Coordinates of C-alpha atoms and ligand atoms in Angstrom, one line a residue:
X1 CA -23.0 -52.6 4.3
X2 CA -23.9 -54.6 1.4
X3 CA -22.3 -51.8 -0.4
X4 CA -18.7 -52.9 0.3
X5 CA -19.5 -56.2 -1.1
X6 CA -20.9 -55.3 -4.0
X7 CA -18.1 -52.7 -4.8
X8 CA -15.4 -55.5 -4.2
X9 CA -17.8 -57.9 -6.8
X10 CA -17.6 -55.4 -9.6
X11 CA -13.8 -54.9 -9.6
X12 CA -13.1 -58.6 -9.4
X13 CA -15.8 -59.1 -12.3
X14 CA -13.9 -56.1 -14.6
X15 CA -10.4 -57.4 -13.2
X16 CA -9.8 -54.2 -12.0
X17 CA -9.2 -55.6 -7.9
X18 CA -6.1 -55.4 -7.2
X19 CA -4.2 -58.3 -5.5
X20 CA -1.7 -58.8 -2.8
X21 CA 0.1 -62.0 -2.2
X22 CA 2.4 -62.6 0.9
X23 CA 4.9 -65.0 0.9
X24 CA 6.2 -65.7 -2.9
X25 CA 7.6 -69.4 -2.0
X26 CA 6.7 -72.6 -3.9
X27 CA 2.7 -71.7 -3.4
X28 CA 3.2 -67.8 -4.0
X29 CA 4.7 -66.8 -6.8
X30 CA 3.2 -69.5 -8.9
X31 CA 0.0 -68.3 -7.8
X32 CA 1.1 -64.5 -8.3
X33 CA 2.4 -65.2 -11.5
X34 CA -1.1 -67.0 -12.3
X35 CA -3.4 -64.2 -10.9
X36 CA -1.3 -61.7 -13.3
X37 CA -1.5 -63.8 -16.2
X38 CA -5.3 -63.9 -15.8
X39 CA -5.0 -59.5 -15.8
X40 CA -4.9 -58.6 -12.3
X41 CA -2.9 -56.3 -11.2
X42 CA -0.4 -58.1 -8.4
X43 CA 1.3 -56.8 -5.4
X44 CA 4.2 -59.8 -4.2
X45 CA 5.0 -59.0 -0.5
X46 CA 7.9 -61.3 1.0
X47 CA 10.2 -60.7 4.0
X48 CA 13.1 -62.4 2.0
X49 CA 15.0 -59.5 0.3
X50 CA 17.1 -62.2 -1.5
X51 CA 14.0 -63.0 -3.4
X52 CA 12.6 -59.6 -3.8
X53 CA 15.7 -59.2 -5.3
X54 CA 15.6 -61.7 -8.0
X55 CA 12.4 -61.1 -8.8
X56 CA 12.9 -57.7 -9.3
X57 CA 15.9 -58.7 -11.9
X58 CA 13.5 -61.2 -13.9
X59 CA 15.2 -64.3 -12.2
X60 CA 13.0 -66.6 -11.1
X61 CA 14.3 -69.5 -7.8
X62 CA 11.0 -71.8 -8.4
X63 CA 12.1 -74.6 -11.1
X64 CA 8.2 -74.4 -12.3
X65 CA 8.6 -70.4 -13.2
X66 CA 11.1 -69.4 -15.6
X67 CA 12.6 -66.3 -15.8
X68 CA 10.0 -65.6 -19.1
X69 CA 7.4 -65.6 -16.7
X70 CA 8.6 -63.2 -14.0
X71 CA 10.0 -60.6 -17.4
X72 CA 6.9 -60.2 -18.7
X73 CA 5.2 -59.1 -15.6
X74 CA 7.3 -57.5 -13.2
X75 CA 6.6 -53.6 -12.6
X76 CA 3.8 -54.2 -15.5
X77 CA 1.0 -55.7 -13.5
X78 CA 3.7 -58.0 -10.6
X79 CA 5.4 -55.2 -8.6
X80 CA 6.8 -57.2 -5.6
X81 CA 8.6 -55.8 -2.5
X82 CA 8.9 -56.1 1.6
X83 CA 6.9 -53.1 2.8
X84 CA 3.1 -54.0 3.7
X85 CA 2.0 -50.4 3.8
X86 CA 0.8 -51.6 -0.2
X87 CA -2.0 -53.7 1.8
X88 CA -3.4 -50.4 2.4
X89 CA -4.2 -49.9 -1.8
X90 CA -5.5 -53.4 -2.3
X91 CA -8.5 -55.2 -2.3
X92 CA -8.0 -58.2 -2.0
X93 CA -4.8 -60.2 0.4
X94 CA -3.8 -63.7 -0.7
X95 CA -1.8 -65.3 2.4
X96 CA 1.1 -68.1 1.1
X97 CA 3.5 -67.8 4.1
X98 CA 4.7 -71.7 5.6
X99 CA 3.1 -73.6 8.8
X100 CA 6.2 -75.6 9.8
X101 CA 6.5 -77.9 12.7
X102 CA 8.5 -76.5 15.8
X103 CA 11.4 -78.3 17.4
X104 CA 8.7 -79.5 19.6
X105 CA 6.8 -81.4 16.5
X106 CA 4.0 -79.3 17.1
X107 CA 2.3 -76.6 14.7
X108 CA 4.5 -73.2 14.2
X109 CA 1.8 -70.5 13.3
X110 CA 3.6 -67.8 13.8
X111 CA 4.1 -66.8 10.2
X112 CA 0.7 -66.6 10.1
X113 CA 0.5 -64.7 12.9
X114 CA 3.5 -62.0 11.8
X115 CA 1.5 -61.2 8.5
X116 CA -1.8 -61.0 10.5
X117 CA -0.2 -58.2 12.6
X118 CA 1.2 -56.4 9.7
X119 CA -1.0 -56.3 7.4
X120 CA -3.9 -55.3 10.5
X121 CA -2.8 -51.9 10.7
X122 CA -3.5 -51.0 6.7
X123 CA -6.5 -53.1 5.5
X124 CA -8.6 -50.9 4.0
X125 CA -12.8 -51.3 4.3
X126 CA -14.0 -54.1 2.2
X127 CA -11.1 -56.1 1.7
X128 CA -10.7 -59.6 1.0
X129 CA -8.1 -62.0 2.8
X130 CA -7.6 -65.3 1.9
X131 CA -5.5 -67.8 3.8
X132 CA -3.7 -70.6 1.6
X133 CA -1.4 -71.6 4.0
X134 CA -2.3 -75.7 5.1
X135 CA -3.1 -75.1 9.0
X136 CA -5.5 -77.2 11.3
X137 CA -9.2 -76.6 11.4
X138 CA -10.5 -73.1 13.1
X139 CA -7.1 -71.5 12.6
X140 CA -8.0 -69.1 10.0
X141 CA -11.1 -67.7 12.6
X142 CA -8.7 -67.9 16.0
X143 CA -5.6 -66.2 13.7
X144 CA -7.0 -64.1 11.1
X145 CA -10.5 -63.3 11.5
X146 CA -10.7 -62.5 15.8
X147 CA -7.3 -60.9 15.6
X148 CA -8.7 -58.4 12.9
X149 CA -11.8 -58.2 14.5
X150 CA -10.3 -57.3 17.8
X151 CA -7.6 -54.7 16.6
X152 CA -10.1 -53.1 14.3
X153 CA -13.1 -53.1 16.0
X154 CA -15.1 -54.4 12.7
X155 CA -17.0 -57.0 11.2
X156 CA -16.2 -60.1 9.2
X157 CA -18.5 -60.5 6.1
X158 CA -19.7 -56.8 6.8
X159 CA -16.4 -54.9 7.2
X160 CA -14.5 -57.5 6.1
X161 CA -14.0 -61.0 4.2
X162 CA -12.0 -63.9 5.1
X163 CA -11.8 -67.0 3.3
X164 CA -9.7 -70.4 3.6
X165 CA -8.9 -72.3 0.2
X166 CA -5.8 -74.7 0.5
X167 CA -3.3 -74.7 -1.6
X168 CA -2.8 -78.2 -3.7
X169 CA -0.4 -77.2 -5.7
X170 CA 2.3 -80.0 -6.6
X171 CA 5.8 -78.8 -7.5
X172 CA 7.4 -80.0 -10.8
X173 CA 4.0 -81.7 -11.5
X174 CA 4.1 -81.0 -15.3
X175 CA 0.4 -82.1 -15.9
X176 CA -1.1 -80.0 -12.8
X177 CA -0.5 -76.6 -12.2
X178 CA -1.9 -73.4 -10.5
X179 CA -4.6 -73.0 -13.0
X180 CA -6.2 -76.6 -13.8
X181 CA -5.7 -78.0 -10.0
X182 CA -9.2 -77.7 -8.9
X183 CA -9.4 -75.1 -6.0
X184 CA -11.9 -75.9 -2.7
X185 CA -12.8 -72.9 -0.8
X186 CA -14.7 -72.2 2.4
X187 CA -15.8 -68.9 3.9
X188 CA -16.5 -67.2 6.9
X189 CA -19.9 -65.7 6.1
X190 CA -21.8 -65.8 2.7
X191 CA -20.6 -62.7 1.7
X192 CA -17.0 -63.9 2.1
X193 CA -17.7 -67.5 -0.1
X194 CA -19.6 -65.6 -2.4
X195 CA -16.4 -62.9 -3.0
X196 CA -13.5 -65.7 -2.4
X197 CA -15.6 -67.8 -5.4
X198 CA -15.6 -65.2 -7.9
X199 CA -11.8 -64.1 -7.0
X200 CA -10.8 -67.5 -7.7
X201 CA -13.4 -68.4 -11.0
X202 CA -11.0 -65.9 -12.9
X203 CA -7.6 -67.3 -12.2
X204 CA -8.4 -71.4 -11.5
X205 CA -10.4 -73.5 -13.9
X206 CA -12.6 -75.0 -11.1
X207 CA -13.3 -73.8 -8.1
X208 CA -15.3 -76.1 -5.2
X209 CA -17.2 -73.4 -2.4
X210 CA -17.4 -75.9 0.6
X211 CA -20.0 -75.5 3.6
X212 CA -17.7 -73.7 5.8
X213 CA -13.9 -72.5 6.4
X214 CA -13.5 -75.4 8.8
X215 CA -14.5 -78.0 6.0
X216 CA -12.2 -76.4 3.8
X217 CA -9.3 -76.1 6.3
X218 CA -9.9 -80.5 7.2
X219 CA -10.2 -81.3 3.2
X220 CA -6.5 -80.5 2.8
X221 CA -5.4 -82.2 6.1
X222 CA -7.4 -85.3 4.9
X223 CA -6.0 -85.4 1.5
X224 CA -2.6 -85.5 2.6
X225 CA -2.8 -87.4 6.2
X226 CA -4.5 -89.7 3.6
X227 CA -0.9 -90.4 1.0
X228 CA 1.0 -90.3 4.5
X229 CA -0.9 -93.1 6.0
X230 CA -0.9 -94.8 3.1
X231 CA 2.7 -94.6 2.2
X232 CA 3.1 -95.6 5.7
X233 CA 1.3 -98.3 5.0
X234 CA 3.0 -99.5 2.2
X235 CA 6.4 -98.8 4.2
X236 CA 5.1 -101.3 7.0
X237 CA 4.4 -104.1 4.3
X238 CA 7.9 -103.2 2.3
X239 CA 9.8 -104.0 5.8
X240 CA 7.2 -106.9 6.4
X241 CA 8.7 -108.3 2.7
X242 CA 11.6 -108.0 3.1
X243 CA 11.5 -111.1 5.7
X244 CA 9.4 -113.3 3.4
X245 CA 11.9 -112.4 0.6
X246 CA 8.6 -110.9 -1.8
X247 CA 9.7 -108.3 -3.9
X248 CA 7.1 -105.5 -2.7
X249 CA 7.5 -103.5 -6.2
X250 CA 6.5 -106.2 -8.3
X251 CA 3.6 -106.8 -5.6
X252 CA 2.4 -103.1 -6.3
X253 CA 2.6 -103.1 -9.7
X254 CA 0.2 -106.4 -9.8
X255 CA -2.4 -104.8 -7.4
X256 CA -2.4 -101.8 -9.3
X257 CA -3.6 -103.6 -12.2
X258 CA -6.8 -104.1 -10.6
X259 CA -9.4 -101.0 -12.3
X260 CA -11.1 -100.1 -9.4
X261 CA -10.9 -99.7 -5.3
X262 CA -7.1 -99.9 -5.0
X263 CA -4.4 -96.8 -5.4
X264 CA -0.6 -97.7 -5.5
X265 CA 1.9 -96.3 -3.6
X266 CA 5.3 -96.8 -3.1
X267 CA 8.0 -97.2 -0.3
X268 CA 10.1 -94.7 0.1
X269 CA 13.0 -93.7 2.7
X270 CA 10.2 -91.8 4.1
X271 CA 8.2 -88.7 3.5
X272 CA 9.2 -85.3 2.7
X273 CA 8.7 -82.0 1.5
X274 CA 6.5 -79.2 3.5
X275 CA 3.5 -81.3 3.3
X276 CA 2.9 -84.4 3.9
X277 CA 5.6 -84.8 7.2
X278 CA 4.2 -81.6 8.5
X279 CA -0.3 -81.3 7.8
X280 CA -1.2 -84.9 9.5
X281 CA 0.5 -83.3 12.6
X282 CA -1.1 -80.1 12.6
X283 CA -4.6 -82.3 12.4
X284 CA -3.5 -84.8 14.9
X285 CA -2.3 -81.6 17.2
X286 CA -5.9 -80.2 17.2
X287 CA -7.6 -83.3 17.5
X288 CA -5.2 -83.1 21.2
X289 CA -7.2 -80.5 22.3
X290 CA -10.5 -82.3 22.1
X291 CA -9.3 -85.0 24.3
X292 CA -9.1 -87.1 21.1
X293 CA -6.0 -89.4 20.4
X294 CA -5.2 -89.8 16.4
X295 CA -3.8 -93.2 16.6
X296 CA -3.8 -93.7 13.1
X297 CA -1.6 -90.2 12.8
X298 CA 0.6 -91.4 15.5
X299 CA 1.4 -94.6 13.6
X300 CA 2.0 -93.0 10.2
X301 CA 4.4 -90.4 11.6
X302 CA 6.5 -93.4 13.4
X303 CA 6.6 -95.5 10.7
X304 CA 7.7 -92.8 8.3
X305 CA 9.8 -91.2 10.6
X306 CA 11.6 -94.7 10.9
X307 CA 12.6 -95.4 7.6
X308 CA 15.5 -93.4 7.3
X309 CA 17.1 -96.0 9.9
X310 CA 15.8 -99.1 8.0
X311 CA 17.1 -97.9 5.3
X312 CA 20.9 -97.7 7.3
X313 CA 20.0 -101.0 8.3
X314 CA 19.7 -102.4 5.0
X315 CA 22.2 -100.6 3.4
X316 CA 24.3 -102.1 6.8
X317 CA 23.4 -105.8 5.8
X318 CA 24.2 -105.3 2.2
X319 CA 27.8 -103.9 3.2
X320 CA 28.4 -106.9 5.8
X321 CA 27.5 -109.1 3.0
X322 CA 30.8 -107.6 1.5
X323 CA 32.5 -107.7 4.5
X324 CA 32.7 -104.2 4.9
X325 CA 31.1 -101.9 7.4
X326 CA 29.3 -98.6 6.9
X327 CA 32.0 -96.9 9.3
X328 CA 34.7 -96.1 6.6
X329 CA 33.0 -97.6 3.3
X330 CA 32.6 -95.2 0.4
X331 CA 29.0 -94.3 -0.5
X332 CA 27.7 -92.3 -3.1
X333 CA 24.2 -90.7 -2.5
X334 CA 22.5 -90.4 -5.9
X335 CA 20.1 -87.1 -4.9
X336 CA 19.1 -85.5 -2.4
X337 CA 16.1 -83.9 -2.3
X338 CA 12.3 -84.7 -0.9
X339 CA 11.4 -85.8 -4.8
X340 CA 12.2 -86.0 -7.9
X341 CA 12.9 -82.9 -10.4
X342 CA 12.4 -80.4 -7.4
X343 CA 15.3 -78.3 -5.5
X344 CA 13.3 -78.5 -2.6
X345 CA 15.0 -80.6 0.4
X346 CA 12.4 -79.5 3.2
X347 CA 12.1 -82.4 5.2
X348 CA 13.8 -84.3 2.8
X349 CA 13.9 -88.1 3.6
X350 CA 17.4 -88.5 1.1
X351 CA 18.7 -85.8 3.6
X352 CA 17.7 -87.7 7.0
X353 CA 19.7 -91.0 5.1
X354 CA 22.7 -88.4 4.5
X355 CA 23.0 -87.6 8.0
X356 CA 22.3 -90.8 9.9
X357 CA 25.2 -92.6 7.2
X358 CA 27.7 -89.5 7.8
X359 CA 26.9 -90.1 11.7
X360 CA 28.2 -93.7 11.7
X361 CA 31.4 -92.7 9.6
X362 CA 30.9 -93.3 6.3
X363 CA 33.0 -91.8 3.5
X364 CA 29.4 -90.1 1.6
X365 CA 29.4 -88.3 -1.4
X366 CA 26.4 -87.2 -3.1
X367 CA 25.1 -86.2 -6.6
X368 CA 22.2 -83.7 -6.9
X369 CA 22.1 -81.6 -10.0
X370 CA 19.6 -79.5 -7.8
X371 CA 21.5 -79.0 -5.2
X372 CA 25.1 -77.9 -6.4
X373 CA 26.5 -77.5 -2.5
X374 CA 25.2 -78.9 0.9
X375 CA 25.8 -77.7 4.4
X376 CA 26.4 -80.4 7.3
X377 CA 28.2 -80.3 10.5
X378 CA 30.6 -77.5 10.0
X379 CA 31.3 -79.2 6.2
X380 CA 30.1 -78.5 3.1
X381 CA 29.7 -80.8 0.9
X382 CA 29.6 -80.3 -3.3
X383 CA 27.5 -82.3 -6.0
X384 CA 29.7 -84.8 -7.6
X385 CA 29.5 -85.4 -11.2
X386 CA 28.7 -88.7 -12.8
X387 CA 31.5 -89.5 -14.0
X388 CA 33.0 -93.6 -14.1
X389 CA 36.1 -92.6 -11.8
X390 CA 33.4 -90.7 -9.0
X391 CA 31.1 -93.5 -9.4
X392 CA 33.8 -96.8 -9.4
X393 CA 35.6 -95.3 -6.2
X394 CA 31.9 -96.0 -4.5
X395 CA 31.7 -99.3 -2.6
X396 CA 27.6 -98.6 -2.7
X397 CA 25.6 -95.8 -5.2
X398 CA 22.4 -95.4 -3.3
X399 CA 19.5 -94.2 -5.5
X400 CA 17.9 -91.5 -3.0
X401 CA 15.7 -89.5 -5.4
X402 CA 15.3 -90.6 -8.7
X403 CA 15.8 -87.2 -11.1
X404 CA 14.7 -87.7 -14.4
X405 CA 17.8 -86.6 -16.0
X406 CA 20.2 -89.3 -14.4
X407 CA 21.4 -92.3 -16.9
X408 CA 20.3 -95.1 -14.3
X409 CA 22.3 -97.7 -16.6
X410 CA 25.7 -95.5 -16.7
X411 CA 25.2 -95.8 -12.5
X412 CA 24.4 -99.7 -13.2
X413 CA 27.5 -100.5 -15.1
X414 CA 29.7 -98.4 -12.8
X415 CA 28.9 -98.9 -9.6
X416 CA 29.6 -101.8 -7.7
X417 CA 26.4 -102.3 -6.1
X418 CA 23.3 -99.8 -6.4
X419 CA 20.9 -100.0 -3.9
X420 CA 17.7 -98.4 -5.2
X421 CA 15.2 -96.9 -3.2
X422 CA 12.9 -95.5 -5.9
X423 CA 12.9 -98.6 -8.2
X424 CA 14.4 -95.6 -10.5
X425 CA 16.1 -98.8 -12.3
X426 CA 13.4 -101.0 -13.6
X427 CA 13.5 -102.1 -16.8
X428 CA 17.3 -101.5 -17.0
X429 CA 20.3 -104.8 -17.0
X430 CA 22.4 -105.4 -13.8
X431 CA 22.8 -107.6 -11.4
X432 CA 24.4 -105.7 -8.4
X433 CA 20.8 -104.0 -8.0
X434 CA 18.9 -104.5 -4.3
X435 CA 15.9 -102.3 -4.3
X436 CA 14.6 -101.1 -0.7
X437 CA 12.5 -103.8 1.1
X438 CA 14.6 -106.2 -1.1
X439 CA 16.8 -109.5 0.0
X440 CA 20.2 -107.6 1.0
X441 CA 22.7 -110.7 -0.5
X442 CA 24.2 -109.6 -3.6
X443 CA 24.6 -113.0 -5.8
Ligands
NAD1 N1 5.2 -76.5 -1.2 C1 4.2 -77.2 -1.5 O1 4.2 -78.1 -2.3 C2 2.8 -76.8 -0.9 C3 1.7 -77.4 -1.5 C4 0.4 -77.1 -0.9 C5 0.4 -76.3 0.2 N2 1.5 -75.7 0.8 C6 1.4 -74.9 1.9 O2 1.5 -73.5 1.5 C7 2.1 -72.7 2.5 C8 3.4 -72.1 1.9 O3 4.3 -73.1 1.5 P1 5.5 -72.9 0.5 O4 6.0 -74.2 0.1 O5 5.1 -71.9 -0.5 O6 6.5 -72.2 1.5 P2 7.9 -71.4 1.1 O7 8.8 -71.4 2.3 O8 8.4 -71.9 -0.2 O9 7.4 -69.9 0.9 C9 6.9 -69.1 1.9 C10 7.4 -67.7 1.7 O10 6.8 -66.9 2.7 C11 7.8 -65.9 3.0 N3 7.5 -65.4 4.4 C12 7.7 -66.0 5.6 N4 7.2 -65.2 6.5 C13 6.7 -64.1 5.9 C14 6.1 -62.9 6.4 N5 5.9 -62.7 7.7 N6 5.7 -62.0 5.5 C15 5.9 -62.2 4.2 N7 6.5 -63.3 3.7 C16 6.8 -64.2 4.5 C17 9.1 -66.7 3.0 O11 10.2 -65.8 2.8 C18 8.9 -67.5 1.7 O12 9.3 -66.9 0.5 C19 2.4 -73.7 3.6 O13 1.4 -73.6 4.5 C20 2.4 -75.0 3.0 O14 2.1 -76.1 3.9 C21 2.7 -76.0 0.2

């Protein structure tokens, strides 16, 4: 049995195992485009036609890929498509599909789950699968490894090999990519660290082998219940501020220029994206099921989860300070999505602020250069340009996501007042700015 092992070692050592990746999202097809670049041959499988599609035609939807990078691979050594009979021909099975929350606020596995029972039926002996998708600790045994075990009647780390390493990859991050964001991965027996080590040593610069799949599956939910406690944190002390009339950016910026034992973060309307709303609750979920009560989870996730109407509030106070009221003022939204320089509005905090402002009758339009169109409420909305007529007509420009490309001082010297929630305009002149957690009295 040994045998299988050792076959699946050599082909990853001559780069001649070939690799399938399911789910080519914002984790995927990074990672697919990676594992080519590094000389495997790469089998993209996604249920989304749309993207099968594009890819297909050389167009990449992912702002980090361009289309350069999906041209010089496709149907060389990147042939994508929706059929999972391919699992059958490869050796190794990268997992990227999403763990989203339910309407329930509760872990949705059954992505997971779908591509288990797909790709069941056509693993071939010896494979490797590796799960990337962020999930709570023992999911990858209870969802991948028993399932296969059961259906198939074989072995894991004989028949078999099943490894968890988390993605960390950070979207529009120009410094970190797929390659030079160290990688931590745990397995299920030796045999399957041993394999999922190797696999990953030829397309990521460093790769961390943890103790166990469980360790590996917890170090991700820690790192990122970690930024959402502490953003939360820093949300609680922004609202705190606000009544003592302390200007919470400046405060940050001071503590941060202590060298050691201190890490700033910032206020924000709250958190977004797939990650950091979503993992503290899988762990927090989990943690249920062991009798044991994640206060500090709880807390985050109504804290965050709050801002979005603290926000209104303010944004109520600094309108009533005009004598005007958010029912029927004018407000332009300046972007839209979870952060900055990304299309992605998973989540998306900007969005939440969007809705709760269109729900008490505002007049809201919104510029996003990511997101040309938006669909609300039987509307759709279009991205306005920048322009001094679009901006004047606003009684308030809210900053909502601070895009690089946007000329904060053209917004200054246009709008009437700008209420910032990034601190997108330090360092430029106005005085009609009130940053979030600021005094709301224009002078
Ligand atoms: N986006 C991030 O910044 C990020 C960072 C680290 C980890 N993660 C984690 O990585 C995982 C994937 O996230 P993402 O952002 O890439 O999601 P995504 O929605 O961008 O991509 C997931 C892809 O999987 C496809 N898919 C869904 N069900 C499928 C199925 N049954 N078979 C084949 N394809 C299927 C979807 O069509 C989609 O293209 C999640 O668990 C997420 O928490 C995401």
């Amino acid at each position: 049995m040994e045998i299988l092992k050792d076959v699946l070692m050599k082909k990853i050592h001559y780069r001649e195992a070939k690799i399938a990746v399911v789910g080519l999202g914002y984790v995927g097809l990074p990672l697919a485009i990676e594992t080519a670049n590094q000389g495997f041959k790469v089998y993209g499988i996604d249920i989304c036609k749309d993207k099968i599609e594009s890819l297909s035609l050389g167009k990449s939807y992912i702002l980090d890929i361009n289309d350069e990078d999906i041209k010089s691979h496709i149907n060389k050594n990147l042939f994508v498509g929706c059929d999972f009979s391919i699992v059958s021909e490869v050796d190794a099975i990268i997992i990227c599909v999403p763990t989203p929350l339910n309407e329930m606020k509760e872990p949705d596995v059954s992505y997971i789950k779908s591509v288990v029972k797909d790709i069941t039926k056509y693993l071939k002996a010896g494979v490797l699968i590796s799960l990337e998708s962020t999930t709570y600790p023992g999911s990858t045994e209870e969802l991948v490894v028993k399932v296969i075990e059961k259906s198939r009647k074989i072995e894991v780390g004989k028949d078999f090999f099943v490894c968890h390493s988390p993605e960390r990859v950070d979207p529009s991050n120009s410094t970190y990519h797929v390659k030079n964001t160290s990688k931590i991965i745990g397995g299920c027996t030796s045999n399957c660290l041993e394999l999922g080590t190797a696999l990953y040593e030829k397309i990521i610069e460093k790769v961390i082998p943890v103790s166990s799949i469980r360790v590996a599956e917890m170090a991700k939910l820690l790192e990122n219940t970690f930024r959402s406690v502490n953003v939360a944190l820093i949300n609680e002390l922004t609202m705190m501020s606000e009544f003592m009339d302390i200007n919470i950016w400046e405060v940050i910026e001071a503590a941060g220029t202590k060298p050691f034992g201190f890490m700033p973060f910032y206020p924000g309307i709250g958190v977004g994206g797939h990650c950091l709303p979503v993992d503290p609750v899988y762990l927090s979920w989990k943690a249920k099921k062991y009798n044991y009560y994640n206060r500090f989870i709880e807390l985050t996730t109504e804290i965050n989860e709050n801002m979005p109407r603290y926000v209104t509030n303010q944004i109520a106070d600094i309108l009533n300070n005009i004598e005007k009221s958010i029912k029927n003022s004018s407000i332009l939204m300046v972007g839209l999505t979870y952060k900055k320089d990304t299309n992605d509005l998973r989540e998306s905090p900007a969005l939440k602020l969007f809705k709760l402002l269109k729900k008490k009758g505002a007049k809201i339009e919104y510029h996003d250069g990511y997101v040309p169109s938006l669909k609300y409420d039987q509307e759709i909305f279009y991205s306005q340009e920048l322009t001094v007529a679009n901006i004047q007509r606003a009684d308030i420009t809210i900053i909502a996501t601070d895009h690089s490309y946007i000329d904060y001082q053209f917004i200054i010297n246009n709008s009437k007042i700008v209420y910032d929630t990034k601190n997108a305009t330090k360092g430029y002149k106005g005085r009609n700015i009130v940053l979030l957690g600021g005094y709301t009295m224009i002078e």
